[in-house]
Short mmCIF file of C-alpha atoms in Angstrom, two decimals:
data_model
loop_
_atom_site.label_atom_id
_atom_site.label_comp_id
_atom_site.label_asym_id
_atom_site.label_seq_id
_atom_site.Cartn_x
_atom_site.Cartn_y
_atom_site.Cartn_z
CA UNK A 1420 8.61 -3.19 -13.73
CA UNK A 1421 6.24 -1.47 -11.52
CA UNK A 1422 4.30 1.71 -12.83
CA UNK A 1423 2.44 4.36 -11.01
CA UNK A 1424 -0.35 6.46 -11.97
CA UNK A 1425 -0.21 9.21 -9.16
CA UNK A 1426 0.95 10.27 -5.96
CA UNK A 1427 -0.42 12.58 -2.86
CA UNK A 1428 -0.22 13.17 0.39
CA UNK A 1429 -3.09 11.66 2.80
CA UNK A 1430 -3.65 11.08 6.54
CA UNK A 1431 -6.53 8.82 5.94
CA UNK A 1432 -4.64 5.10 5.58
CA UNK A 1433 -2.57 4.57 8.23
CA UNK A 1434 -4.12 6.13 11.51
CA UNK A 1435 -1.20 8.33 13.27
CA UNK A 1436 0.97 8.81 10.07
CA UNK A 1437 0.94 11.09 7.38
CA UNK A 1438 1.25 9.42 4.18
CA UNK A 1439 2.82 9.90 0.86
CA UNK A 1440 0.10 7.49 -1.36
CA UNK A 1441 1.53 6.31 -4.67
CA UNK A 1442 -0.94 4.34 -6.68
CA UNK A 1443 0.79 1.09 -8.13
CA UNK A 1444 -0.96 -0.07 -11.37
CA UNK A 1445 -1.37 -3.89 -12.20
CA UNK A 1446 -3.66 -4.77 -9.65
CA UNK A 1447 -5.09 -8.45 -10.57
CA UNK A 1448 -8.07 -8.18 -7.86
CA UNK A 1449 -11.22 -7.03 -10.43
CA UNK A 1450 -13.18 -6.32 -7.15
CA UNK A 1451 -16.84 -4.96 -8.25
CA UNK A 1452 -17.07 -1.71 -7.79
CA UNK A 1453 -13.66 -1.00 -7.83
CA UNK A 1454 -12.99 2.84 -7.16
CA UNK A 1455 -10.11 3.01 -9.36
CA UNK A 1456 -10.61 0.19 -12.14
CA UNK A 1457 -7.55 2.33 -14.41
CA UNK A 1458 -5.11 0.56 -11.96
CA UNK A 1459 -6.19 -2.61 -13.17
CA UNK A 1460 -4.00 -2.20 -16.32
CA UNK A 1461 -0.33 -3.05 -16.26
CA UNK A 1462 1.06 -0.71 -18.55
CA UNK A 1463 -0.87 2.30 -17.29
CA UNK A 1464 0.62 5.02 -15.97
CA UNK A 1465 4.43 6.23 -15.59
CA UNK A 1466 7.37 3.62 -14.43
CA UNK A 1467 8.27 4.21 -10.92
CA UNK A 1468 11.82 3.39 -11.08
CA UNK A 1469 12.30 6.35 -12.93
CA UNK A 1470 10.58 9.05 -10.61
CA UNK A 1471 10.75 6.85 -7.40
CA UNK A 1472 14.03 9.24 -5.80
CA UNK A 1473 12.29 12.49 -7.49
CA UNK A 1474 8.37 11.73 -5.66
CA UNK A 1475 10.69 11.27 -2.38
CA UNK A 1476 12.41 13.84 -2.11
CA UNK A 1477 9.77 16.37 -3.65
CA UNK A 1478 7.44 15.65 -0.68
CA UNK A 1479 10.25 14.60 2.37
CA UNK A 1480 9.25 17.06 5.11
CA UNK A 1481 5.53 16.38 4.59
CA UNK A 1482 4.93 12.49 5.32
CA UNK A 1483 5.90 9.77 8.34
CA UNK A 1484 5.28 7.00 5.87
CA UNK A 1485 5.19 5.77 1.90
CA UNK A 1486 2.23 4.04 1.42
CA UNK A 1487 2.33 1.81 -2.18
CA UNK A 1488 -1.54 1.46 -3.01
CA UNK A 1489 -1.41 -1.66 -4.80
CA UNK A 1490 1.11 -4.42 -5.42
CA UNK A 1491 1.50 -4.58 -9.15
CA UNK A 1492 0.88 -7.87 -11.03
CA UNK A 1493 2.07 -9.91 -8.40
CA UNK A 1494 5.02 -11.33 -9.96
CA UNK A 1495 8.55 -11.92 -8.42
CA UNK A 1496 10.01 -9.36 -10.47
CA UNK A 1497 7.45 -6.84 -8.69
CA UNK A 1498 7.40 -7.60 -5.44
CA UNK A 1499 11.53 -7.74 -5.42
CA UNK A 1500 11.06 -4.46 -7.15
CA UNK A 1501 8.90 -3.17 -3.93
CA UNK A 1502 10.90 -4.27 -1.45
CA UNK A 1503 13.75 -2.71 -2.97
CA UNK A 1504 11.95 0.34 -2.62
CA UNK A 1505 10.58 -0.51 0.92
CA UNK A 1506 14.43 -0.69 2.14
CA UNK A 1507 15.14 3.13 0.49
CA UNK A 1508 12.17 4.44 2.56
CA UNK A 1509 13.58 2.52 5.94
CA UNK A 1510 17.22 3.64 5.28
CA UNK A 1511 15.49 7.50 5.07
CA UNK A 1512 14.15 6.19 8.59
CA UNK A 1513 10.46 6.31 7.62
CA UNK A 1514 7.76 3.83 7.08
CA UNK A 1515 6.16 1.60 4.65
CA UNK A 1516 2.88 0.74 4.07
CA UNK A 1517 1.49 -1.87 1.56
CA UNK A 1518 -2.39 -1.82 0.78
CA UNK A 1519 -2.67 -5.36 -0.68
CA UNK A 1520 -6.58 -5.59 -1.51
CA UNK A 1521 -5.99 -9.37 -2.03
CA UNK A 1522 -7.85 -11.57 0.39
CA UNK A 1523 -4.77 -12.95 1.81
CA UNK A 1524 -3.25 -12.67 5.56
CA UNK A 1525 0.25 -11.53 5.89
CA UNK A 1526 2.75 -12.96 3.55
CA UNK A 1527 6.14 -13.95 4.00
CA UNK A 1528 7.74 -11.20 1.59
CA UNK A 1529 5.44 -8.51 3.13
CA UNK A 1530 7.46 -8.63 6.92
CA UNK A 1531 9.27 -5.83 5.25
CA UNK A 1532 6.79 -3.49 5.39
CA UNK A 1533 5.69 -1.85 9.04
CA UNK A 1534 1.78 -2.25 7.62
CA UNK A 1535 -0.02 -4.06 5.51
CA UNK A 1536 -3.88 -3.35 4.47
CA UNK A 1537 -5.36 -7.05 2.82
CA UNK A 1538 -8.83 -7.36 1.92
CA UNK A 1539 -10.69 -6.87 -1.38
CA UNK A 1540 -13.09 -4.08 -1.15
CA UNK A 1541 -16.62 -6.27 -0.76
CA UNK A 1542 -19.41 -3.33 -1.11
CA UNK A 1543 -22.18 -5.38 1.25
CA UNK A 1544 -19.22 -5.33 3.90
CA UNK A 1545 -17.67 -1.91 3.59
CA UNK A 1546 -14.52 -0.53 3.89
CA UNK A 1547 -11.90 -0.16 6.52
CA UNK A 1548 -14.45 2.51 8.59
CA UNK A 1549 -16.83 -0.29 8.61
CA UNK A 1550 -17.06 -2.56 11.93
CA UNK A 1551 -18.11 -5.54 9.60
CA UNK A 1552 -15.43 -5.58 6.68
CA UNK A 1553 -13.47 -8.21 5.91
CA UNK A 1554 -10.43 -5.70 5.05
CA UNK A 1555 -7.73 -5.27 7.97
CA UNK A 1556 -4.65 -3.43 8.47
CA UNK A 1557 -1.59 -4.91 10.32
CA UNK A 1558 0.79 -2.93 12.08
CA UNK A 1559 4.03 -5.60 11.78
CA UNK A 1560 6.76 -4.80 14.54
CA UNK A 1561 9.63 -7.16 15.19
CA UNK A 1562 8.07 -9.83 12.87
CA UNK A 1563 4.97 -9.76 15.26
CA UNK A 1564 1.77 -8.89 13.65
CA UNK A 1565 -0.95 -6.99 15.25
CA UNK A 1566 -4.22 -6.51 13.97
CA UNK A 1567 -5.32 -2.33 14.17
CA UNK A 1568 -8.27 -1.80 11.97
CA UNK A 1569 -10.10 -0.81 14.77
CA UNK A 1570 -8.45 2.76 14.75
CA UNK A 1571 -10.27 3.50 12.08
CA UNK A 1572 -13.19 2.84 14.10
CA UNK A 1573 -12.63 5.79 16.76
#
């Protein structure tokens, strides 16, 4: 079961979209210098499944796209969990964003989504507004994958 530890509006992680954020606890990475090391617990914060509908519809006129900041503890349970709630946001005819922070490129189960951050945060590299990080975001169309961390870049 997937918890959350808080929600907000942002137009910083998805270039062109304005983006409801909600902060998935569980996050397995333990990157140094982690800038929110609380999500690193799996029973922190509140269970989504029963505020999911409510955070929606609360902020519905003021986002493009639902981006989950964190993919829980990486078990089947959570990621059919996430895609359950990756289908609601589609069927409202907006978008979904994943920001992985695992090292990985774009999984099978993650085609769902129409982007996908991956990358742990590496300090000597930098984030995404970095020319040199290792972290990228994919904008997935179609089942075809396209690389656009450089719009962060502009």
């Amino acid at each position: 079961m997937l918890r959350y530890t808080e929600f907000g509006i942002s137009h910083l992680e998805v270039p062109g979209e304005s983006n409801l954020c909600i902060y998935i606890s569980g996050c397995p990475n333990k990157c140094k210098n982690c800038h929110y090391p609380e999500l690193q617990s799996t029973d922190y914060g509140e269970i989504l499944s029963e505020h999911f509908q409510n955070i929606i519809e609360l902020y519905e006129s003021l986002f493009t796209c639902v981006c989950f900041m964190g993919e829980g503890d990486l078990s089947k349970q959570s990621r059919e969990e996430m895609l359950y709630y990756v289908n609601l946001v589609k069927e409202s005819g907006l978008k979904a964003c994943l920001y992985s922070g695992r090292d990985v490129y774009v999984e099978n189960w993650m085609y769902d989504f129409d982007y996908v951050k991956t990358g742990s945060y590496k300090e000597e590299m930098g984030s995404l507004y970095e020319r040199n990080t290792n972290q990228r975001l994919y904008h997935i169309v179609n089942n075809n994958i396209k690389d656009i961390t450089e719009r962060f870049w502009a």
